[in-house]
Tab-separated table of N, CA and C in Angstrom:
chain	number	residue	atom	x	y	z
Z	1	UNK	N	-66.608	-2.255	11.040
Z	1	UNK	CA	-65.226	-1.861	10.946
Z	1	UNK	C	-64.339	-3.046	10.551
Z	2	UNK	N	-64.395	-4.304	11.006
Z	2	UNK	CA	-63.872	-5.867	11.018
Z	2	UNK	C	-64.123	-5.919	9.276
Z	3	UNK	N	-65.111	-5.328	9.170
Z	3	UNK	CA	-65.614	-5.831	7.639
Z	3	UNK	C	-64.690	-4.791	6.737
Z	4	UNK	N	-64.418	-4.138	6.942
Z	4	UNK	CA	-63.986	-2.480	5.562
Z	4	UNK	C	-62.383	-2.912	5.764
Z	5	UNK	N	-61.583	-3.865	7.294
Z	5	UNK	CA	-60.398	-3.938	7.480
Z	5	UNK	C	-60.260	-5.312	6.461
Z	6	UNK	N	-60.959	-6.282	6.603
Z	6	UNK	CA	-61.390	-7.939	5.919
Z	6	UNK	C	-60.680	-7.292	4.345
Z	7	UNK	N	-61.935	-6.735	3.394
Z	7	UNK	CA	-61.757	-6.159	2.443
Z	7	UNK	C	-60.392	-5.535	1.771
Z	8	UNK	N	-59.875	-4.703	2.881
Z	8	UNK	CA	-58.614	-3.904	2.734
Z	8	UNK	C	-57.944	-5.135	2.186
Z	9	UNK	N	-57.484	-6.055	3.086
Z	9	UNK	CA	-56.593	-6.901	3.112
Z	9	UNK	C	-56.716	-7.861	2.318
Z	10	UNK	N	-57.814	-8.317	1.832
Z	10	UNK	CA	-58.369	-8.859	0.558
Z	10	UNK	C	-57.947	-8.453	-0.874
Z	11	UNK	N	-58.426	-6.953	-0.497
Z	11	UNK	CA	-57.835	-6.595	-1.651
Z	11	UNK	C	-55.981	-6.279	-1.623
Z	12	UNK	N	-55.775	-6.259	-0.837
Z	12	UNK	CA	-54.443	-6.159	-0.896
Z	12	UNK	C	-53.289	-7.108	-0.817
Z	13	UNK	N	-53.903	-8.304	-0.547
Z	13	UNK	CA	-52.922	-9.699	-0.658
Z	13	UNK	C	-52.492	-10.050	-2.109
Z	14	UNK	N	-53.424	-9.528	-3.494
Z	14	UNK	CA	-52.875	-10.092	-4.624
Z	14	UNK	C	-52.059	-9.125	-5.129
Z	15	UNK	N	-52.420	-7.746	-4.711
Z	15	UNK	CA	-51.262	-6.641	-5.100
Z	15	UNK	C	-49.880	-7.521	-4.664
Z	16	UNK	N	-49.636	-7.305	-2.749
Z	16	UNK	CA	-48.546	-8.014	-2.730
Z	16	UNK	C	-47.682	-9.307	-3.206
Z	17	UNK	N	-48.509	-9.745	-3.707
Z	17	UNK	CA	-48.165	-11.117	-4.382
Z	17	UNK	C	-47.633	-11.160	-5.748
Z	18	UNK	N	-48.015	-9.661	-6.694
Z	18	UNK	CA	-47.760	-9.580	-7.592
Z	18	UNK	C	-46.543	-9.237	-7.574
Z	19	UNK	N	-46.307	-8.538	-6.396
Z	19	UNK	CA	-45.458	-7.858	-6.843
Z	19	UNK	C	-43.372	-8.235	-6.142
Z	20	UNK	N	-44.054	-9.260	-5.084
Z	20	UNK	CA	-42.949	-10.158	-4.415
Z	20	UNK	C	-41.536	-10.340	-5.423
Z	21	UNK	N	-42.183	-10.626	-6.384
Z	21	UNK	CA	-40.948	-11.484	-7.163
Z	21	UNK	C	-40.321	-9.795	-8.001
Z	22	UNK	N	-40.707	-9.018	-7.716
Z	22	UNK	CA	-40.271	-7.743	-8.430
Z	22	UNK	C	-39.222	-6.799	-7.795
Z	23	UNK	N	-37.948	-5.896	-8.745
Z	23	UNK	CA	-37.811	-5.262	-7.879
Z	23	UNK	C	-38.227	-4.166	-7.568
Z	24	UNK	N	-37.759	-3.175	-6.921
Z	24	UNK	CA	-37.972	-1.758	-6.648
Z	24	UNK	C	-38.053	-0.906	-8.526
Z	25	UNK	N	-36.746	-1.387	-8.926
Z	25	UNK	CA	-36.796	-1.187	-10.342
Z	25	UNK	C	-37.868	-1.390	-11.640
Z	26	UNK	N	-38.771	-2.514	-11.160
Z	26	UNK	CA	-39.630	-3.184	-12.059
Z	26	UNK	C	-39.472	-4.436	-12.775
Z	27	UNK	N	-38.041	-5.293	-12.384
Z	27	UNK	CA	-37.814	-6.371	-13.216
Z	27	UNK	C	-37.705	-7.321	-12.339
Z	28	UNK	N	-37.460	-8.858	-13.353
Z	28	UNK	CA	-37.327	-10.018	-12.406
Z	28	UNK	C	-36.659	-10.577	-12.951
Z	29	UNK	N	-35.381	-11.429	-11.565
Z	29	UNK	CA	-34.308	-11.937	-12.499
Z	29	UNK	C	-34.271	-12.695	-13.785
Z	30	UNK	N	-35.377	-13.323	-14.386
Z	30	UNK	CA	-35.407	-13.546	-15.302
Z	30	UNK	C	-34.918	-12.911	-16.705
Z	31	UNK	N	-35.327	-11.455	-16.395
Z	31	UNK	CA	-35.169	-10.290	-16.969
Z	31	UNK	C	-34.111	-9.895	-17.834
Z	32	UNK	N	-32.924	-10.664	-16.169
Z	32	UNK	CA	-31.536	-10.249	-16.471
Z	32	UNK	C	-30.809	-11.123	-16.951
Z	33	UNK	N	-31.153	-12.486	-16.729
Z	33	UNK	CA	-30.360	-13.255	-17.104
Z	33	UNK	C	-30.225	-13.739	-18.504
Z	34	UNK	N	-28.897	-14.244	-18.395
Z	34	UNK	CA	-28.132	-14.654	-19.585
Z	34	UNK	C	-26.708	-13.695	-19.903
Z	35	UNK	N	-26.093	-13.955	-21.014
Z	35	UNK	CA	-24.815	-13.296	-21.147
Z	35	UNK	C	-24.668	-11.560	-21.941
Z	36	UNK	N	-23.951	-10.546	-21.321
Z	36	UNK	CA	-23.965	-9.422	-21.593
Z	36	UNK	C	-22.616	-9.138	-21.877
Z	37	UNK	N	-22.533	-7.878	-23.150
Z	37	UNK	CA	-21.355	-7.561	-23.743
Z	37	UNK	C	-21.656	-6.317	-23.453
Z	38	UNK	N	-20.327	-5.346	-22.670
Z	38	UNK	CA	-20.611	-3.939	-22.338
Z	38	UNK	C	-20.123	-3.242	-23.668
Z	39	UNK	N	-21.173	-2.469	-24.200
Z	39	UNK	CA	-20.901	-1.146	-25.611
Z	39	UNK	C	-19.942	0.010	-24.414
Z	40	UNK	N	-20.188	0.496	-23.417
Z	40	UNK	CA	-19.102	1.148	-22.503
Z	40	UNK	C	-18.734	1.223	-21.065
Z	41	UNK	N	-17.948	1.029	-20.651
Z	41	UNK	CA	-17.079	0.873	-19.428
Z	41	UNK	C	-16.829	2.225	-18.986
Z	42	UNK	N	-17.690	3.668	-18.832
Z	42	UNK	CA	-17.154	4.931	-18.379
Z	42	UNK	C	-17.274	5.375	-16.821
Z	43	UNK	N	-15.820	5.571	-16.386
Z	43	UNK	CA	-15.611	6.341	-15.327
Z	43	UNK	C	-15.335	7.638	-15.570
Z	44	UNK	N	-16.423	8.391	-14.639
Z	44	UNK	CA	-17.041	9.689	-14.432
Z	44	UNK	C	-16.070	10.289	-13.171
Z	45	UNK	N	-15.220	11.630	-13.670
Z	45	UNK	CA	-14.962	12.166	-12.138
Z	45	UNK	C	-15.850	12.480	-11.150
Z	46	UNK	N	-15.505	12.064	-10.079
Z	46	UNK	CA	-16.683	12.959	-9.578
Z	46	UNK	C	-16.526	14.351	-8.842
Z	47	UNK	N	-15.218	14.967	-8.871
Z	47	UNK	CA	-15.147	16.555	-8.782
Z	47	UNK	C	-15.096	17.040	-10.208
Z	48	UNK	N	-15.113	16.836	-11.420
Z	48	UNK	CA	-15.227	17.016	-12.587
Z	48	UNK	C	-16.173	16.520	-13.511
Z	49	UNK	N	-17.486	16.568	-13.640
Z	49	UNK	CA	-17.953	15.356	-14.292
Z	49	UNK	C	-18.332	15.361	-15.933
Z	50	UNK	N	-17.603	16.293	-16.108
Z	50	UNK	CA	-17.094	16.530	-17.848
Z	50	UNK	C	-15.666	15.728	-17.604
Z	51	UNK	N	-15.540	15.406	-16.807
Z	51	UNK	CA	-14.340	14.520	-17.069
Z	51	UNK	C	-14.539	13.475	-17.181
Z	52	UNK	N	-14.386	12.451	-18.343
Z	52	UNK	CA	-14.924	10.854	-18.777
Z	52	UNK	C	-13.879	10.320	-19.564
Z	53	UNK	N	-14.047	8.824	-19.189
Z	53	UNK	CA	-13.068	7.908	-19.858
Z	53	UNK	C	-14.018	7.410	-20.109
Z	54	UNK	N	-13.942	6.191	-21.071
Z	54	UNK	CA	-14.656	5.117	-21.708
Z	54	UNK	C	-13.641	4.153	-22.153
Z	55	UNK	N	-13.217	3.218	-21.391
Z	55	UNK	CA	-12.118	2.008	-21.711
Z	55	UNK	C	-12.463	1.187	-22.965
Z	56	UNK	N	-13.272	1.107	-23.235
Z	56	UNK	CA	-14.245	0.254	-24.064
Z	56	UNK	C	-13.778	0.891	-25.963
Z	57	UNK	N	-13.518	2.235	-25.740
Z	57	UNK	CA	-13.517	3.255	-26.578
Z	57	UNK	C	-11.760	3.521	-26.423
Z	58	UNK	N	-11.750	3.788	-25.395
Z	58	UNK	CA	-10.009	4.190	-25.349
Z	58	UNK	C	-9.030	3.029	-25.756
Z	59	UNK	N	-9.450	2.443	-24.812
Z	59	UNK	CA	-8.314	1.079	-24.610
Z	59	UNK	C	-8.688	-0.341	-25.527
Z	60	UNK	N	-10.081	-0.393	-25.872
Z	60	UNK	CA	-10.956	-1.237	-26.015
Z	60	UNK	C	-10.680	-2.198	-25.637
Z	61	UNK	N	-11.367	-2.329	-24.366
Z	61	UNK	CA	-11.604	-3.144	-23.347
Z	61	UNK	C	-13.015	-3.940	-23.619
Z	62	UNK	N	-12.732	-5.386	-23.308
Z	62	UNK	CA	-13.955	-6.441	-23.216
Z	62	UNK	C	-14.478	-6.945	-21.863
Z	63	UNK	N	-15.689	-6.641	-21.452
Z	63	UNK	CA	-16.316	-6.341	-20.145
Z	63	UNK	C	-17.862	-7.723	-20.755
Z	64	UNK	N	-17.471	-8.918	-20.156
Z	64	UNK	CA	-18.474	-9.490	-20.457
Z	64	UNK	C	-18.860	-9.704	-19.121
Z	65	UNK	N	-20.358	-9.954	-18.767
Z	65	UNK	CA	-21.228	-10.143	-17.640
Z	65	UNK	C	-22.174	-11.710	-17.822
Z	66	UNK	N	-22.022	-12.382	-16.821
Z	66	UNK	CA	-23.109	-13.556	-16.991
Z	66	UNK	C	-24.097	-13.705	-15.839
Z	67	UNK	N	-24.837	-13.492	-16.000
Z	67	UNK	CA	-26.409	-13.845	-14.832
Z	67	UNK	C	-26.981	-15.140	-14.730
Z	68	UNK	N	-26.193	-16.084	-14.146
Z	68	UNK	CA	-27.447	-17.508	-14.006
Z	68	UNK	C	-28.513	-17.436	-12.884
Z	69	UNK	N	-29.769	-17.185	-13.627
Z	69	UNK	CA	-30.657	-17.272	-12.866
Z	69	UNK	C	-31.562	-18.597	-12.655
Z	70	UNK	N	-30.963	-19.861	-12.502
Z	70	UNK	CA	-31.750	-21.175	-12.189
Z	70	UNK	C	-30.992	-21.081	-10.876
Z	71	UNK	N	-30.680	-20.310	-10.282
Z	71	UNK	CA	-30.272	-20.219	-8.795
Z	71	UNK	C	-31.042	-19.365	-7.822
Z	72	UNK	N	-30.293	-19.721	-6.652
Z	72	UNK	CA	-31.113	-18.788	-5.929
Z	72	UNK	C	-30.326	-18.258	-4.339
Z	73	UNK	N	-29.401	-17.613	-4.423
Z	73	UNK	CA	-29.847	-16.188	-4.905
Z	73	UNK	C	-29.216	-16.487	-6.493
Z	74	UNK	N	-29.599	-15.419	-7.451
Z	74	UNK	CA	-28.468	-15.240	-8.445
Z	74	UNK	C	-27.068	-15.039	-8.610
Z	75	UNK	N	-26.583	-16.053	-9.395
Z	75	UNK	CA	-24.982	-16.178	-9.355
Z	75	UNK	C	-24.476	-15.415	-10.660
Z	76	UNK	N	-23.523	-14.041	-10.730
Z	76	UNK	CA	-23.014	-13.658	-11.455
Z	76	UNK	C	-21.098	-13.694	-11.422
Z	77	UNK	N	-21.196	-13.700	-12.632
Z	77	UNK	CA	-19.801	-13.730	-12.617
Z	77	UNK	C	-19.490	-12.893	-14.258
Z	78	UNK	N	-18.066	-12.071	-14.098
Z	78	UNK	CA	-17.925	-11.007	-14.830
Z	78	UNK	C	-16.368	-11.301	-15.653
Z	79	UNK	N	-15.927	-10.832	-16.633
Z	79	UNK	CA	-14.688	-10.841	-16.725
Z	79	UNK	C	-14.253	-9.602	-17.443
Z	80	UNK	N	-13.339	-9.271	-17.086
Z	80	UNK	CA	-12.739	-7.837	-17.887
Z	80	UNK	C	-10.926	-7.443	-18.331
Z	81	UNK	N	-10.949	-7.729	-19.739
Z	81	UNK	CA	-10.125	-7.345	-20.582
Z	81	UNK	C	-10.096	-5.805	-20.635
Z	82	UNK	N	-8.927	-5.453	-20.054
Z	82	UNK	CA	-8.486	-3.836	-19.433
Z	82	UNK	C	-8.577	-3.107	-20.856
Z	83	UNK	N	-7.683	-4.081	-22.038
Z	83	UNK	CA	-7.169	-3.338	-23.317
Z	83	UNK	C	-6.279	-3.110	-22.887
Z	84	UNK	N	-5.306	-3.224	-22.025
Z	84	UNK	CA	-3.894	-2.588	-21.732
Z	84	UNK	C	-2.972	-3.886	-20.804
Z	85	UNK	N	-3.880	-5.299	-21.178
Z	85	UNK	CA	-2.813	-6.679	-21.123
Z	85	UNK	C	-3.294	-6.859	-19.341
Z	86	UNK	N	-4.210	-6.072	-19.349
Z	86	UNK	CA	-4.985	-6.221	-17.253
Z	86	UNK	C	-6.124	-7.378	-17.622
Z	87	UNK	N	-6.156	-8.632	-16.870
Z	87	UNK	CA	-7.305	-9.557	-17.145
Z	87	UNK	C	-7.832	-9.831	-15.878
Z	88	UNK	N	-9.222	-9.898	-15.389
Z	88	UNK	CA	-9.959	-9.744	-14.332
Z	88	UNK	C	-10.952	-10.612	-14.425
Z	89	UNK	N	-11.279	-11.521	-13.295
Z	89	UNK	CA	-12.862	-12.128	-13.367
Z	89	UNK	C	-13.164	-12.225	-11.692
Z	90	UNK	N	-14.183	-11.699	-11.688
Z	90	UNK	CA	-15.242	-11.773	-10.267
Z	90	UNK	C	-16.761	-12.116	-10.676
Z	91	UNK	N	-17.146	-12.555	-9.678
Z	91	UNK	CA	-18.804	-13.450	-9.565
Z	91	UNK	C	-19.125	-12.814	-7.992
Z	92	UNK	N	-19.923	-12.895	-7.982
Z	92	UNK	CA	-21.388	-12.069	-7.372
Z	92	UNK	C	-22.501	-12.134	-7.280
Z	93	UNK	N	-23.370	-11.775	-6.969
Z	93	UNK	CA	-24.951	-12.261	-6.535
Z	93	UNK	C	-26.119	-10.737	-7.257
Z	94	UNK	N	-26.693	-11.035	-7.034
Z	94	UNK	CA	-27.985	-10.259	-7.726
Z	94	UNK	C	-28.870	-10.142	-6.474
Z	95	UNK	N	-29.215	-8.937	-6.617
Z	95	UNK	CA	-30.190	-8.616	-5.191
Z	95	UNK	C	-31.563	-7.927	-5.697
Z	96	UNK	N	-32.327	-8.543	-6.502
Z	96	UNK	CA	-33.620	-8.265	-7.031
Z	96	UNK	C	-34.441	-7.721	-6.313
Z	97	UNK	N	-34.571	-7.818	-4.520
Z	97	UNK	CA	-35.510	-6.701	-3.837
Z	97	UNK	C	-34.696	-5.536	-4.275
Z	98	UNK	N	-33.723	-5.010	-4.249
Z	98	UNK	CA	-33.375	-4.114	-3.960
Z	98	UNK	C	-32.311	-3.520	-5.400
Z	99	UNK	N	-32.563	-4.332	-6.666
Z	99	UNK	CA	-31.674	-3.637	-7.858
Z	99	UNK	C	-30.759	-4.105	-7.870
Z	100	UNK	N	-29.846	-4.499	-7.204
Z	100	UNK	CA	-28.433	-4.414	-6.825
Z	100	UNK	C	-27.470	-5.823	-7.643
Z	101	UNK	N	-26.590	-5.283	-7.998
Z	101	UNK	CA	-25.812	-6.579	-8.571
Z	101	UNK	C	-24.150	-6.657	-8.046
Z	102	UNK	N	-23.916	-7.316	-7.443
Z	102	UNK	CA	-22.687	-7.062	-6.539
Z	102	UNK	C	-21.246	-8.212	-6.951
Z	103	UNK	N	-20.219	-7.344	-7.731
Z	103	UNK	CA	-19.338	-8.444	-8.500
Z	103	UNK	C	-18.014	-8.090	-7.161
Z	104	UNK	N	-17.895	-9.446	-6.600
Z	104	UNK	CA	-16.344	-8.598	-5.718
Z	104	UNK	C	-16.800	-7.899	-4.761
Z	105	UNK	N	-15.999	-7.002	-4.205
Z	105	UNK	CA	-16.395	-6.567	-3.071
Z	105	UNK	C	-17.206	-4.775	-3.561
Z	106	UNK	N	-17.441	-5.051	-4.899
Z	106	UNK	CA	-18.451	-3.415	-5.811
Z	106	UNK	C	-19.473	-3.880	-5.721
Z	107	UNK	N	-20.131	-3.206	-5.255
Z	107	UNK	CA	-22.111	-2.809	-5.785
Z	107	UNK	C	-22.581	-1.890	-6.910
Z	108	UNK	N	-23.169	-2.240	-7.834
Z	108	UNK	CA	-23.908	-1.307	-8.143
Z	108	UNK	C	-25.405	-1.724	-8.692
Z	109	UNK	N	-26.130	-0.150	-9.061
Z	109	UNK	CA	-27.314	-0.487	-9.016
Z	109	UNK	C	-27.543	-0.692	-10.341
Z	110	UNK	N	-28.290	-1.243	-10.637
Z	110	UNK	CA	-29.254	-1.966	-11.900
Z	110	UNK	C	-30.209	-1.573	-12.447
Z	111	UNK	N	-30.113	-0.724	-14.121
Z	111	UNK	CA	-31.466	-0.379	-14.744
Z	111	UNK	C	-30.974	-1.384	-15.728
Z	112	UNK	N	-32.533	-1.550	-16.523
Z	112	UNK	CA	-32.844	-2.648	-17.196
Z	112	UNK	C	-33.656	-2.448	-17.615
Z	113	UNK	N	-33.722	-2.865	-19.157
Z	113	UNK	CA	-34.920	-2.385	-20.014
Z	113	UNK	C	-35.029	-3.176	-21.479
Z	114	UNK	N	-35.535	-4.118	-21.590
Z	114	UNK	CA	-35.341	-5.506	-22.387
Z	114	UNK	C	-33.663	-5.664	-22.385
Z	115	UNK	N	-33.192	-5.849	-23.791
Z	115	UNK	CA	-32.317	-6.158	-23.509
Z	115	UNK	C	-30.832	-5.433	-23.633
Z	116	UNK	N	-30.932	-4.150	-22.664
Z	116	UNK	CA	-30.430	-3.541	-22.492
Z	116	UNK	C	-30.134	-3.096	-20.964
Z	117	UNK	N	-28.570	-3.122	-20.343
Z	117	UNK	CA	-28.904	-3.234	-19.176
Z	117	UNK	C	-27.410	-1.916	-18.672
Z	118	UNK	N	-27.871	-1.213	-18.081
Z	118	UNK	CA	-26.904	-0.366	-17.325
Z	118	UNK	C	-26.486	-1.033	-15.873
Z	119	UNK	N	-24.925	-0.749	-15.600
Z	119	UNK	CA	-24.324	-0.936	-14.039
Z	119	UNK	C	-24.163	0.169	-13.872
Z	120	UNK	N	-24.265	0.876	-12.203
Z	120	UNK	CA	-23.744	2.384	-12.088
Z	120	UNK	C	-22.934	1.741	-10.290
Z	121	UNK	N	-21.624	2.319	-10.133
Z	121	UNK	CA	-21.360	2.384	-9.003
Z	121	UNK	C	-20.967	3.769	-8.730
Z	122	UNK	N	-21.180	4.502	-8.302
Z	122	UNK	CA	-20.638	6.006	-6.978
Z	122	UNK	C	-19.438	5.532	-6.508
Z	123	UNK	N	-19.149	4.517	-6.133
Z	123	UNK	CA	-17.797	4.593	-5.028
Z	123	UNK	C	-16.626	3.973	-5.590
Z	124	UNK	N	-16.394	4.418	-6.964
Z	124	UNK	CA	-14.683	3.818	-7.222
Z	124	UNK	C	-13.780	4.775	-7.259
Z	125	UNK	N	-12.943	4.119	-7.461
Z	125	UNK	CA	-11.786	5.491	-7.996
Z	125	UNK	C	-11.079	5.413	-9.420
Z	126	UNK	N	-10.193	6.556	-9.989
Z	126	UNK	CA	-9.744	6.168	-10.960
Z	126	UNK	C	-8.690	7.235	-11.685
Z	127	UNK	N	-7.829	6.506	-11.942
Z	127	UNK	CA	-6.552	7.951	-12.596
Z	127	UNK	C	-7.285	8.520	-13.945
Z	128	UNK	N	-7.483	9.483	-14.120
Z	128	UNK	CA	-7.948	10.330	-15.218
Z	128	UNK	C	-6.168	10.939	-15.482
Z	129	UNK	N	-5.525	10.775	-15.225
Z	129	UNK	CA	-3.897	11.728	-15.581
Z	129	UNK	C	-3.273	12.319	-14.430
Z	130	UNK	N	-3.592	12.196	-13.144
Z	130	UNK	CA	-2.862	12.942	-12.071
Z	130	UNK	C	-3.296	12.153	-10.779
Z	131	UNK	N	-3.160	10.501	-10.952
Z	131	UNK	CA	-3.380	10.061	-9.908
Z	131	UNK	C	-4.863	9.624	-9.387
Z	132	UNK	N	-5.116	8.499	-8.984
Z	132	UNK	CA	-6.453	8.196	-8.374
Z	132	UNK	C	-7.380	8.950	-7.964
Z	133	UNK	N	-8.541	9.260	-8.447
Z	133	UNK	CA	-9.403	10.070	-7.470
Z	133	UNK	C	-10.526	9.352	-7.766
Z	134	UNK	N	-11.479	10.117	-6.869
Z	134	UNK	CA	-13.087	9.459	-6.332
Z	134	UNK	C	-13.782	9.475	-7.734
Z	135	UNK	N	-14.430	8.601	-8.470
Z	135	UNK	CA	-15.221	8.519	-9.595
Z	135	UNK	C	-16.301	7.599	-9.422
Z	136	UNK	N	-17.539	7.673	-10.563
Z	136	UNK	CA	-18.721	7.196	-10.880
Z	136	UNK	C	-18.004	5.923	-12.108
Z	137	UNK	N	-18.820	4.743	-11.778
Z	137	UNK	CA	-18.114	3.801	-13.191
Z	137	UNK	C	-19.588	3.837	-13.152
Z	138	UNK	N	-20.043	4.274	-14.907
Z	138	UNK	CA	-21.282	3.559	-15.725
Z	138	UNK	C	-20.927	2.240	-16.352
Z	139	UNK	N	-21.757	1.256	-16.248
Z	139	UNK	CA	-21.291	0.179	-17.512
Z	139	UNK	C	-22.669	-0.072	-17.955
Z	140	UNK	N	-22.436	0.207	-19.814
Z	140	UNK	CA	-23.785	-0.377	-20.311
Z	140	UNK	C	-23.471	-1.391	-21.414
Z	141	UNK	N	-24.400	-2.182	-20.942
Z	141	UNK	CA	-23.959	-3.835	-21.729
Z	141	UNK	C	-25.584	-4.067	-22.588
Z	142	UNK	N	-25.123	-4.733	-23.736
Z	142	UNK	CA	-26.218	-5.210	-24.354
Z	142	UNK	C	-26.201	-7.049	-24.137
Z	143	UNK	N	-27.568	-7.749	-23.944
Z	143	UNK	CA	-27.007	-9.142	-23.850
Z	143	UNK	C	-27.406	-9.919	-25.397
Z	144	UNK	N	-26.618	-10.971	-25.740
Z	144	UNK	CA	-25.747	-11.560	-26.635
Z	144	UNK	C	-26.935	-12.566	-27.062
């Protein structure tokens, strides 16, 4: 029995090892890093979700993202040109167990797929024409 448990764990120390530096998603900060230009900035209602803005498109807004990954944790920092004379910059960390890229006091989660990278947060808000309400922000950035 000592022997079939030996084995298990044998075989199962290089799985875990492979896979440490990975996230849940499949990537490693390496992945992500360097500088990203968002193609769109869309907030999604979320009691409407045919209801969409795209700032990027409307307002044309410049949403650049930077990932330095010779750190540890990862240091991001963001800046965003509203298109409507609003200028913004926040920095943030990267949470590679778990996807997550966190600018300010927003989270969102992280797909990634060479060099193409989506942000999604659930919990913002946003005037669509009658005042603030609960919305989805997508941001998809290509890097530079």
């Amino acid at each position: 029995m000592r022997a079939v448990r030996r084995r298990y764990a044998v075989l199962l120390i290089p799985f875990l090892a492979a896979c440490a530096g990975d996230t849940l998603l499949g990537f490693k900060i390496g992945d992500i890093g360097g500088l990203w230009i968002a193609s769109s900035y869309e907030y999604v209602s979320t009691a409407n979700p045919s209801l969409r803005v795209d700032i990027v498109v409307r307002d044309r807004a410049l949403f650049t993202l930077s990932v330095d990954d010779s750190v540890q944790p990862p240091v991001v920092g963001s800046t965003l040109d509203d298109g409507l004379g609003g200028n913004s910059n926040r920095s943030g960390e990267v949470d590679i167990r778990q996807g997550l890229l966190t600018l300010g006091l927003e989270t969102y989660v992280v797909v990634h797929e060479n060099d193409q990278m989506t942000l999604t947060n659930e919990s913002v808000g946003f005037d669509f024409g009658s005042g603030i309400e609960p919305a989805t922000v997508v941001i998809s950035l290509d890097r530079v």
